[in-house]
mmCIF file of C-alpha atoms in Angstrom:
data_model
loop_
_atom_site.group_PDB
_atom_site.id
_atom_site.type_symbol
_atom_site.label_atom_id
_atom_site.label_comp_id
_atom_site.label_asym_id
_atom_site.label_seq_id
_atom_site.Cartn_x
_atom_site.Cartn_y
_atom_site.Cartn_z
ATOM 1 C CA UNK R 17 99.456 116.236 16.603
ATOM 2 C CA UNK R 18 102.301 116.155 14.139
ATOM 3 C CA UNK R 19 100.985 114.556 10.809
ATOM 4 C CA UNK R 20 97.561 114.718 11.959
ATOM 5 C CA UNK R 21 94.696 116.980 10.576
ATOM 6 C CA UNK R 22 93.514 119.708 12.995
ATOM 7 C CA UNK R 23 89.606 119.454 13.407
ATOM 8 C CA UNK R 24 88.003 122.804 14.039
ATOM 9 C CA UNK R 25 85.056 122.332 16.069
ATOM 10 C CA UNK R 26 82.346 125.012 17.228
ATOM 11 C CA UNK R 27 83.231 127.223 20.412
ATOM 12 C CA UNK R 28 82.187 125.772 23.734
ATOM 13 C CA UNK R 29 80.700 127.664 26.564
ATOM 14 C CA UNK R 30 82.366 128.319 29.958
ATOM 15 C CA UNK R 31 79.561 129.135 32.321
ATOM 16 C CA UNK R 32 80.553 131.014 35.590
ATOM 17 C CA UNK R 33 78.865 132.593 38.515
ATOM 18 C CA UNK R 34 78.083 132.405 42.202
ATOM 19 C CA UNK R 35 76.715 129.173 43.794
ATOM 20 C CA UNK R 36 73.099 128.398 43.326
ATOM 21 C CA UNK R 37 72.602 130.433 40.260
ATOM 22 C CA UNK R 38 71.590 127.744 37.904
ATOM 23 C CA UNK R 39 74.516 126.887 36.140
ATOM 24 C CA UNK R 40 74.472 123.068 36.476
ATOM 25 C CA UNK R 41 70.810 123.110 35.779
ATOM 26 C CA UNK R 42 71.261 124.770 32.372
ATOM 27 C CA UNK R 43 74.183 122.521 31.494
ATOM 28 C CA UNK R 44 72.033 119.553 32.302
ATOM 29 C CA UNK R 45 69.275 120.687 30.190
ATOM 30 C CA UNK R 46 71.396 121.285 27.194
ATOM 31 C CA UNK R 47 73.082 117.904 27.873
ATOM 32 C CA UNK R 48 69.679 115.859 28.074
ATOM 33 C CA UNK R 49 68.233 117.489 25.021
ATOM 34 C CA UNK R 50 71.194 117.189 22.633
ATOM 35 C CA UNK R 51 70.456 114.038 20.556
ATOM 36 C CA UNK R 52 73.919 113.001 20.511
ATOM 37 C CA UNK R 53 75.367 109.561 21.728
ATOM 38 C CA UNK R 54 79.103 110.406 21.838
ATOM 39 C CA UNK R 55 78.774 112.942 24.896
ATOM 40 C CA UNK R 56 80.031 112.653 28.254
ATOM 41 C CA UNK R 57 78.734 114.735 31.414
ATOM 42 C CA UNK R 58 80.867 114.459 34.396
ATOM 43 C CA UNK R 59 82.327 116.187 37.421
ATOM 44 C CA UNK R 60 85.501 117.819 36.436
ATOM 45 C CA UNK R 61 87.508 116.331 39.247
ATOM 46 C CA UNK R 62 86.291 112.815 38.107
ATOM 47 C CA UNK R 63 87.268 113.351 34.684
ATOM 48 C CA UNK R 64 90.853 114.338 35.922
ATOM 49 C CA UNK R 65 91.233 111.376 38.015
ATOM 50 C CA UNK R 66 90.177 109.317 34.771
ATOM 51 C CA UNK R 67 92.844 111.311 32.733
ATOM 52 C CA UNK R 68 95.708 110.368 35.146
ATOM 53 C CA UNK R 69 94.639 106.724 35.194
ATOM 54 C CA UNK R 70 94.762 106.669 31.553
ATOM 55 C CA UNK R 71 98.100 108.214 31.522
ATOM 56 C CA UNK R 72 99.296 105.604 33.865
ATOM 57 C CA UNK R 73 98.110 102.802 31.411
ATOM 58 C CA UNK R 74 99.688 104.320 28.528
ATOM 59 C CA UNK R 75 102.975 104.723 30.271
ATOM 60 C CA UNK R 76 102.808 101.045 31.377
ATOM 61 C CA UNK R 77 102.885 100.049 27.535
ATOM 62 C CA UNK R 78 106.384 101.738 26.955
ATOM 63 C CA UNK R 79 109.166 99.185 26.417
ATOM 64 C CA UNK R 80 111.413 99.049 29.299
ATOM 65 C CA UNK R 81 114.612 100.884 29.549
ATOM 66 C CA UNK R 82 117.823 98.793 28.839
ATOM 67 C CA UNK R 83 120.814 99.601 30.744
ATOM 68 C CA UNK R 84 123.112 102.035 28.931
ATOM 69 C CA UNK R 85 120.353 103.013 26.501
ATOM 70 C CA UNK R 86 118.682 106.378 26.158
ATOM 71 C CA UNK R 87 115.021 106.474 26.506
ATOM 72 C CA UNK R 88 113.335 108.724 23.893
ATOM 73 C CA UNK R 89 111.177 111.488 25.478
ATOM 74 C CA UNK R 90 107.544 110.416 25.339
ATOM 75 C CA UNK R 91 104.403 112.546 26.035
ATOM 76 C CA UNK R 92 101.379 110.208 27.097
ATOM 77 C CA UNK R 93 99.075 113.415 26.636
ATOM 78 C CA UNK R 94 98.469 112.855 22.929
ATOM 79 C CA UNK R 95 97.158 109.235 22.964
ATOM 80 C CA UNK R 96 95.147 109.932 26.169
ATOM 81 C CA UNK R 97 93.446 112.816 24.181
ATOM 82 C CA UNK R 98 93.005 110.594 21.022
ATOM 83 C CA UNK R 99 91.067 108.002 23.245
ATOM 84 C CA UNK R 100 89.022 110.540 25.023
ATOM 85 C CA UNK R 101 88.019 112.169 21.535
ATOM 86 C CA UNK R 102 87.184 108.988 20.100
ATOM 87 C CA UNK R 103 84.636 108.259 22.861
ATOM 88 C CA UNK R 104 82.993 111.704 23.029
ATOM 89 C CA UNK R 105 83.039 114.885 21.054
ATOM 90 C CA UNK R 106 81.091 116.717 23.632
ATOM 91 C CA UNK R 107 82.447 117.124 27.075
ATOM 92 C CA UNK R 108 80.182 118.761 29.721
ATOM 93 C CA UNK R 109 82.121 119.387 33.126
ATOM 94 C CA UNK R 110 80.381 120.334 36.196
ATOM 95 C CA UNK R 111 82.467 122.289 38.731
ATOM 96 C CA UNK R 112 85.486 123.225 36.634
ATOM 97 C CA UNK R 113 88.034 123.974 39.232
ATOM 98 C CA UNK R 114 91.880 123.606 39.617
ATOM 99 C CA UNK R 115 93.568 122.969 43.024
ATOM 100 C CA UNK R 116 95.854 120.173 42.131
ATOM 101 C CA UNK R 117 99.512 121.010 40.678
ATOM 102 C CA UNK R 118 99.446 117.755 39.035
ATOM 103 C CA UNK R 119 96.554 118.738 36.991
ATOM 104 C CA UNK R 120 97.431 122.516 36.772
ATOM 105 C CA UNK R 121 100.672 121.370 34.854
ATOM 106 C CA UNK R 122 98.889 119.195 31.997
ATOM 107 C CA UNK R 123 95.731 121.051 31.332
ATOM 108 C CA UNK R 124 97.107 123.199 28.416
ATOM 109 C CA UNK R 125 98.798 120.201 26.557
ATOM 110 C CA UNK R 126 95.534 118.114 27.206
ATOM 111 C CA UNK R 127 92.950 120.587 26.188
ATOM 112 C CA UNK R 128 95.093 121.908 23.170
ATOM 113 C CA UNK R 129 95.107 118.195 22.025
ATOM 114 C CA UNK R 130 91.407 117.840 22.729
ATOM 115 C CA UNK R 131 90.346 120.989 20.919
ATOM 116 C CA UNK R 132 92.600 120.075 17.864
ATOM 117 C CA UNK R 133 90.475 117.069 17.559
ATOM 118 C CA UNK R 134 87.286 118.961 17.432
ATOM 119 C CA UNK R 135 86.058 118.277 21.013
ATOM 120 C CA UNK R 136 83.798 120.785 22.406
ATOM 121 C CA UNK R 137 83.622 121.750 26.033
ATOM 122 C CA UNK R 138 80.670 122.912 28.239
ATOM 123 C CA UNK R 139 81.959 123.664 31.607
ATOM 124 C CA UNK R 140 80.520 125.269 34.829
ATOM 125 C CA UNK R 141 82.448 127.066 37.512
ATOM 126 C CA UNK R 142 82.191 129.363 40.413
ATOM 127 C CA UNK R 143 85.168 130.967 39.139
ATOM 128 C CA UNK R 144 86.049 133.158 35.878
ATOM 129 C CA UNK R 145 88.879 131.705 33.841
ATOM 130 C CA UNK R 146 91.267 134.258 35.119
ATOM 131 C CA UNK R 147 90.846 133.223 38.859
ATOM 132 C CA UNK R 148 91.457 129.420 37.974
ATOM 133 C CA UNK R 149 94.040 128.003 40.215
ATOM 134 C CA UNK R 150 94.457 131.515 41.986
ATOM 135 C CA UNK R 151 97.575 131.578 44.308
ATOM 136 C CA UNK R 152 98.541 127.951 42.954
ATOM 137 C CA UNK R 153 102.189 126.514 43.035
ATOM 138 C CA UNK R 154 103.840 127.315 39.813
ATOM 139 C CA UNK R 155 100.766 129.301 38.556
ATOM 140 C CA UNK R 156 102.910 130.870 35.923
ATOM 141 C CA UNK R 157 103.172 127.577 33.992
ATOM 142 C CA UNK R 158 99.295 127.254 34.092
ATOM 143 C CA UNK R 159 98.518 130.786 33.042
ATOM 144 C CA UNK R 160 98.635 129.810 29.204
ATOM 145 C CA UNK R 161 95.841 127.395 29.438
ATOM 146 C CA UNK R 162 93.515 130.259 30.450
ATOM 147 C CA UNK R 163 94.006 131.708 27.097
ATOM 148 C CA UNK R 164 93.574 128.307 25.144
ATOM 149 C CA UNK R 165 90.238 127.876 27.294
ATOM 150 C CA UNK R 166 89.042 131.337 26.251
ATOM 151 C CA UNK R 167 89.899 130.907 22.613
ATOM 152 C CA UNK R 168 87.705 127.810 22.451
ATOM 153 C CA UNK R 169 84.895 128.502 24.974
ATOM 154 C CA UNK R 170 82.531 131.610 25.145
ATOM 155 C CA UNK R 171 82.724 132.851 28.695
ATOM 156 C CA UNK R 172 79.334 133.643 30.017
ATOM 157 C CA UNK R 173 78.812 135.107 33.497
ATOM 158 C CA UNK R 174 75.584 133.938 35.032
ATOM 159 C CA UNK R 175 75.303 135.746 38.473
ATOM 160 C CA UNK R 176 72.027 137.153 39.956
ATOM 161 C CA UNK R 177 73.501 137.500 43.353
ATOM 162 C CA UNK R 178 70.569 134.912 44.557
ATOM 163 C CA UNK R 179 71.495 131.466 45.746
ATOM 164 C CA UNK R 180 68.293 129.853 44.497
ATOM 165 C CA UNK R 181 69.132 126.429 46.305
ATOM 166 C CA UNK R 182 68.906 128.172 49.785
ATOM 167 C CA UNK R 183 65.558 129.227 49.092
ATOM 168 C CA UNK R 184 64.259 125.709 48.303
ATOM 169 C CA UNK R 185 61.474 124.339 50.849
ATOM 170 C CA UNK R 186 62.842 122.375 53.591
ATOM 171 C CA UNK R 187 60.476 119.805 53.832
ATOM 172 C CA UNK R 188 62.753 117.086 55.831
ATOM 173 C CA UNK R 189 65.687 117.682 58.235
ATOM 174 C CA UNK R 190 68.793 115.765 57.255
ATOM 175 C CA UNK R 191 71.274 117.883 58.877
ATOM 176 C CA UNK R 192 71.419 117.635 62.906
ATOM 177 C CA UNK R 193 73.316 119.628 65.403
ATOM 178 C CA UNK R 194 74.904 118.007 68.663
ATOM 179 C CA UNK R 195 71.931 118.820 70.450
ATOM 180 C CA UNK R 196 69.929 116.907 67.911
ATOM 181 C CA UNK R 197 71.795 113.425 68.234
ATOM 182 C CA UNK R 198 68.731 111.689 69.474
ATOM 183 C CA UNK R 199 66.772 112.618 66.260
ATOM 184 C CA UNK R 200 69.765 111.745 63.991
ATOM 185 C CA UNK R 201 69.951 108.356 65.523
ATOM 186 C CA UNK R 202 66.090 107.819 65.226
ATOM 187 C CA UNK R 203 66.329 108.712 61.491
ATOM 188 C CA UNK R 204 69.244 106.099 61.215
ATOM 189 C CA UNK R 205 67.130 103.260 63.176
ATOM 190 C CA UNK R 206 64.198 103.928 61.067
ATOM 191 C CA UNK R 207 65.859 103.568 57.630
ATOM 192 C CA UNK R 208 67.839 100.460 58.978
ATOM 193 C CA UNK R 209 64.329 98.806 59.952
ATOM 194 C CA UNK R 210 63.083 99.860 56.461
ATOM 195 C CA UNK R 211 65.859 97.994 54.662
ATOM 196 C CA UNK R 212 65.122 95.001 56.563
ATOM 197 C CA UNK R 213 68.581 93.797 56.748
ATOM 198 C CA UNK R 214 71.424 93.501 59.517
ATOM 199 C CA UNK R 215 74.042 95.899 60.117
ATOM 200 C CA UNK R 216 77.556 94.788 59.666
ATOM 201 C CA UNK R 217 81.221 96.035 59.101
ATOM 202 C CA UNK R 218 81.959 95.905 55.383
ATOM 203 C CA UNK R 219 85.105 96.152 53.479
ATOM 204 C CA UNK R 220 85.539 97.554 49.929
ATOM 205 C CA UNK R 221 88.403 96.456 47.870
ATOM 206 C CA UNK R 222 89.446 99.179 45.622
ATOM 207 C CA UNK R 223 92.630 99.932 43.752
ATOM 208 C CA UNK R 224 94.539 97.457 45.322
ATOM 209 C CA UNK R 225 93.574 98.644 49.089
ATOM 210 C CA UNK R 226 90.870 97.973 51.582
ATOM 211 C CA UNK R 227 88.140 100.796 52.297
ATOM 212 C CA UNK R 228 86.385 100.131 55.709
ATOM 213 C CA UNK R 229 82.870 100.789 56.178
ATOM 214 C CA UNK R 230 82.197 100.575 59.924
ATOM 215 C CA UNK R 231 78.459 99.938 59.371
ATOM 216 C CA UNK R 232 76.593 98.785 56.413
ATOM 217 C CA UNK R 233 72.987 97.658 55.748
ATOM 218 C CA UNK R 234 72.119 97.146 52.281
ATOM 219 C CA UNK R 235 72.246 100.240 50.505
ATOM 220 C CA UNK R 236 73.011 102.180 53.925
ATOM 221 C CA UNK R 237 76.364 103.106 55.232
ATOM 222 C CA UNK R 238 77.367 104.786 58.225
ATOM 223 C CA UNK R 239 80.741 106.653 58.984
ATOM 224 C CA UNK R 240 82.085 109.267 61.354
ATOM 225 C CA UNK R 241 83.829 112.330 60.013
ATOM 226 C CA UNK R 242 87.084 110.965 60.944
ATOM 227 C CA UNK R 243 86.648 107.770 58.951
ATOM 228 C CA UNK R 244 85.927 109.758 55.653
ATOM 229 C CA UNK R 245 87.894 112.954 56.241
ATOM 230 C CA UNK R 246 90.700 112.126 58.529
ATOM 231 C CA UNK R 247 91.816 109.155 56.982
ATOM 232 C CA UNK R 248 94.002 109.555 53.515
ATOM 233 C CA UNK R 249 90.886 109.361 51.111
ATOM 234 C CA UNK R 250 90.249 111.136 48.058
ATOM 235 C CA UNK R 251 87.623 111.648 45.312
ATOM 236 C CA UNK R 252 88.098 108.394 43.864
ATOM 237 C CA UNK R 253 87.544 106.774 47.251
ATOM 238 C CA UNK R 254 84.390 108.630 47.406
ATOM 239 C CA UNK R 255 83.291 107.884 44.088
ATOM 240 C CA UNK R 256 83.789 104.181 44.904
ATOM 241 C CA UNK R 257 81.699 104.475 47.972
ATOM 242 C CA UNK R 258 78.807 106.134 45.956
ATOM 243 C CA UNK R 259 78.745 103.316 43.849
ATOM 244 C CA UNK R 260 77.989 101.059 46.664
ATOM 245 C CA UNK R 261 75.667 103.023 48.773
ATOM 246 C CA UNK R 262 72.531 105.145 48.009
ATOM 247 C CA UNK R 263 72.119 106.380 51.755
ATOM 248 C CA UNK R 264 75.103 107.566 53.859
ATOM 249 C CA UNK R 265 75.044 108.742 57.464
ATOM 250 C CA UNK R 266 78.091 110.794 58.733
ATOM 251 C CA UNK R 267 78.263 111.547 62.309
ATOM 252 C CA UNK R 268 80.662 113.953 64.522
ATOM 253 C CA UNK R 269 81.681 116.451 62.067
ATOM 254 C CA UNK R 270 83.482 119.140 63.837
ATOM 255 C CA UNK R 271 83.794 122.690 63.242
ATOM 256 C CA UNK R 272 86.704 123.100 60.761
ATOM 257 C CA UNK R 273 89.384 125.620 61.007
ATOM 258 C CA UNK R 274 92.575 126.572 59.286
ATOM 259 C CA UNK R 275 94.223 124.020 61.492
ATOM 260 C CA UNK R 276 92.124 121.317 59.857
ATOM 261 C CA UNK R 277 92.599 122.352 56.040
ATOM 262 C CA UNK R 278 93.471 118.909 54.842
ATOM 263 C CA UNK R 279 90.290 117.255 56.543
ATOM 264 C CA UNK R 280 88.137 120.483 55.281
ATOM 265 C CA UNK R 281 89.409 119.911 51.726
ATOM 266 C CA UNK R 282 88.419 116.144 51.843
ATOM 267 C CA UNK R 283 84.831 117.104 53.295
ATOM 268 C CA UNK R 284 84.467 119.566 50.144
ATOM 269 C CA UNK R 285 85.460 116.770 47.952
ATOM 270 C CA UNK R 286 83.202 114.383 49.491
ATOM 271 C CA UNK R 287 80.097 116.694 49.251
ATOM 272 C CA UNK R 288 80.906 117.522 45.610
ATOM 273 C CA UNK R 289 81.083 113.804 44.824
ATOM 274 C CA UNK R 290 77.984 112.687 46.562
ATOM 275 C CA UNK R 291 76.103 115.703 45.285
ATOM 276 C CA UNK R 292 77.005 114.870 41.691
ATOM 277 C CA UNK R 293 75.996 111.378 42.292
ATOM 278 C CA UNK R 294 72.953 112.332 43.964
ATOM 279 C CA UNK R 295 73.679 110.234 47.281
ATOM 280 C CA UNK R 296 71.495 110.996 50.070
ATOM 281 C CA UNK R 297 73.245 112.190 53.051
ATOM 282 C CA UNK R 298 72.154 112.564 56.777
ATOM 283 C CA UNK R 299 74.674 114.391 58.757
ATOM 284 C CA UNK R 300 75.393 115.012 62.375
ATOM 285 C CA UNK R 301 77.696 118.006 63.347
ATOM 286 C CA UNK R 302 78.835 119.923 66.518
ATOM 287 C CA UNK R 303 77.596 123.325 65.035
ATOM 288 C CA UNK R 304 74.999 124.465 62.538
ATOM 289 C CA UNK R 305 75.955 124.135 58.845
ATOM 290 C CA UNK R 306 76.678 127.722 58.355
ATOM 291 C CA UNK R 307 79.281 127.641 61.116
ATOM 292 C CA UNK R 308 81.092 124.549 59.796
ATOM 293 C CA UNK R 309 84.279 126.266 58.625
ATOM 294 C CA UNK R 310 85.831 129.310 60.256
ATOM 295 C CA UNK R 311 89.294 131.131 59.941
ATOM 296 C CA UNK R 312 90.947 131.313 63.273
ATOM 297 C CA UNK R 313 94.383 132.086 64.296
ATOM 298 C CA UNK R 314 96.919 128.976 63.558
ATOM 299 C CA UNK R 315 98.610 127.370 66.346
ATOM 300 C CA UNK R 316 102.501 127.871 66.572
ATOM 301 C CA UNK R 317 102.658 124.226 65.610
ATOM 302 C CA UNK R 318 100.706 124.994 62.603
ATOM 303 C CA UNK R 319 102.948 127.691 61.615
ATOM 304 C CA UNK R 320 105.829 125.581 62.139
ATOM 305 C CA UNK R 321 104.489 122.862 59.917
ATOM 306 C CA UNK R 322 103.702 125.250 57.106
ATOM 307 C CA UNK R 323 107.135 126.572 57.331
ATOM 308 C CA UNK R 324 108.591 123.272 56.874
ATOM 309 C CA UNK R 325 106.401 122.504 53.993
ATOM 310 C CA UNK R 326 107.618 125.779 52.439
ATOM 311 C CA UNK R 327 111.013 124.731 52.851
ATOM 312 C CA UNK R 328 110.453 121.415 51.275
ATOM 313 C CA UNK R 329 108.937 123.059 48.238
ATOM 314 C CA UNK R 330 111.897 125.284 48.077
ATOM 315 C CA UNK R 331 109.822 128.566 48.712
ATOM 316 C CA UNK R 332 110.689 131.694 50.255
ATOM 317 C CA UNK R 333 109.119 132.490 53.602
ATOM 318 C CA UNK R 334 107.836 135.882 52.036
ATOM 319 C CA UNK R 335 106.461 134.113 48.947
ATOM 320 C CA UNK R 336 103.224 135.724 47.589
ATOM 321 C CA UNK R 337 101.623 132.382 47.211
ATOM 322 C CA UNK R 338 99.141 132.264 49.904
ATOM 323 C CA UNK R 339 98.895 128.496 50.591
ATOM 324 C CA UNK R 340 97.770 128.663 54.056
ATOM 325 C CA UNK R 341 95.365 131.487 54.191
ATOM 326 C CA UNK R 342 92.263 129.346 53.972
ATOM 327 C CA UNK R 343 91.123 131.601 51.019
ATOM 328 C CA UNK R 344 90.433 128.617 48.675
ATOM 329 C CA UNK R 345 88.643 126.695 51.244
ATOM 330 C CA UNK R 346 86.397 129.441 52.125
ATOM 331 C CA UNK R 347 85.624 129.941 48.558
ATOM 332 C CA UNK R 348 84.947 126.140 47.774
ATOM 333 C CA UNK R 349 82.895 125.864 51.335
ATOM 334 C CA UNK R 350 80.249 128.451 50.218
ATOM 335 C CA UNK R 351 79.406 126.043 47.442
ATOM 336 C CA UNK R 352 79.494 123.265 49.891
ATOM 337 C CA UNK R 353 77.023 125.039 52.159
ATOM 338 C CA UNK R 354 74.642 125.792 49.119
ATOM 339 C CA UNK R 355 74.694 122.023 48.268
ATOM 340 C CA UNK R 356 74.041 120.932 51.629
ATOM 341 C CA UNK R 357 70.948 123.138 51.651
ATOM 342 C CA UNK R 358 69.607 121.590 48.494
ATOM 343 C CA UNK R 359 70.590 118.131 49.480
ATOM 344 C CA UNK R 360 68.097 118.373 52.399
ATOM 345 C CA UNK R 361 64.999 118.986 50.028
ATOM 346 C CA UNK R 362 62.373 116.688 49.205
ATOM 347 C CA UNK R 363 63.251 117.228 45.552
ATOM 348 C CA UNK R 364 66.754 116.322 46.077
ATOM 349 C CA UNK R 365 65.772 112.971 47.860
ATOM 350 C CA UNK R 366 63.121 112.149 44.955
ATOM 351 C CA UNK R 367 65.872 112.233 42.412
ATOM 352 C CA UNK R 368 67.332 109.007 41.273
ATOM 353 C CA UNK R 369 70.768 108.187 42.059
ATOM 354 C CA UNK R 370 73.112 108.718 38.835
ATOM 355 C CA UNK R 371 74.714 105.555 37.304
ATOM 356 C CA UNK R 372 78.469 105.552 37.015
#
């Protein structure tokens, strides 16, 4: 910001509270009724993926280092913030949460730049600012961002204790247990018949690699849980899939425990991404939705793997960073169950899919 004028914009809003209390609805009402073209409404995870992509592009423009020369320090955050502020002065973030250390380490610099350029933020979150990135690695480096956020956003707690999404009517069933596999297959067959096209394997080319779709029929796709959550996929992959398909069937969803934390995190990210894009899901699992995630005892192999990871990270075994307790997943999974309930309703299924 050296040599540039600091623009003081109005304070934004950080709306936090339990799942299903209407945070996203209020933000969307504000966004739709604000007559301003330079505004952006996005899922926070998608925003950070875009930020990292922009950082990569900026770094590619740097001159190559010649042998024996010293490269001057360069921070790509400022030009990225400049780009974003030129595109939108209002940023509306759904599900503001921080779980990735790469995000945590740049947020203070990024948002300080954005706020100095007059950008206004409206964010929804299940956590108050003080609990963001709770128990995260190197959290002491993240904490200054919390003060920046609270300085530029009014924190409003919206918490009635009622999850309104679970109270919505259940006109149709789109979540089937293992005993209901026949009904799941019937729904799939009926939708394929309505689509009127043949079923075939399809490959999506994305970011220089292939995403395999086992069964595709027009705007309908079918995957297994292993296809989407055991494979090394992430939010950017789920976003690409959501661009191609309106209706997605996922079968063989297991009950997830602490020994499946990576797959569980991917499942949470998948639901968040598809919910935000208003993709229609039909799911088949081995247990009812409320029992999808449990905290059981880790096996000795799990413990050994966790200890090895802590050694790689240079952490002491008595570290107070609770990486492996499942607390973060349980917190996020409550939101996932709430969203799954809403995604079964007629109101949700009648909502048009959001353009990217």
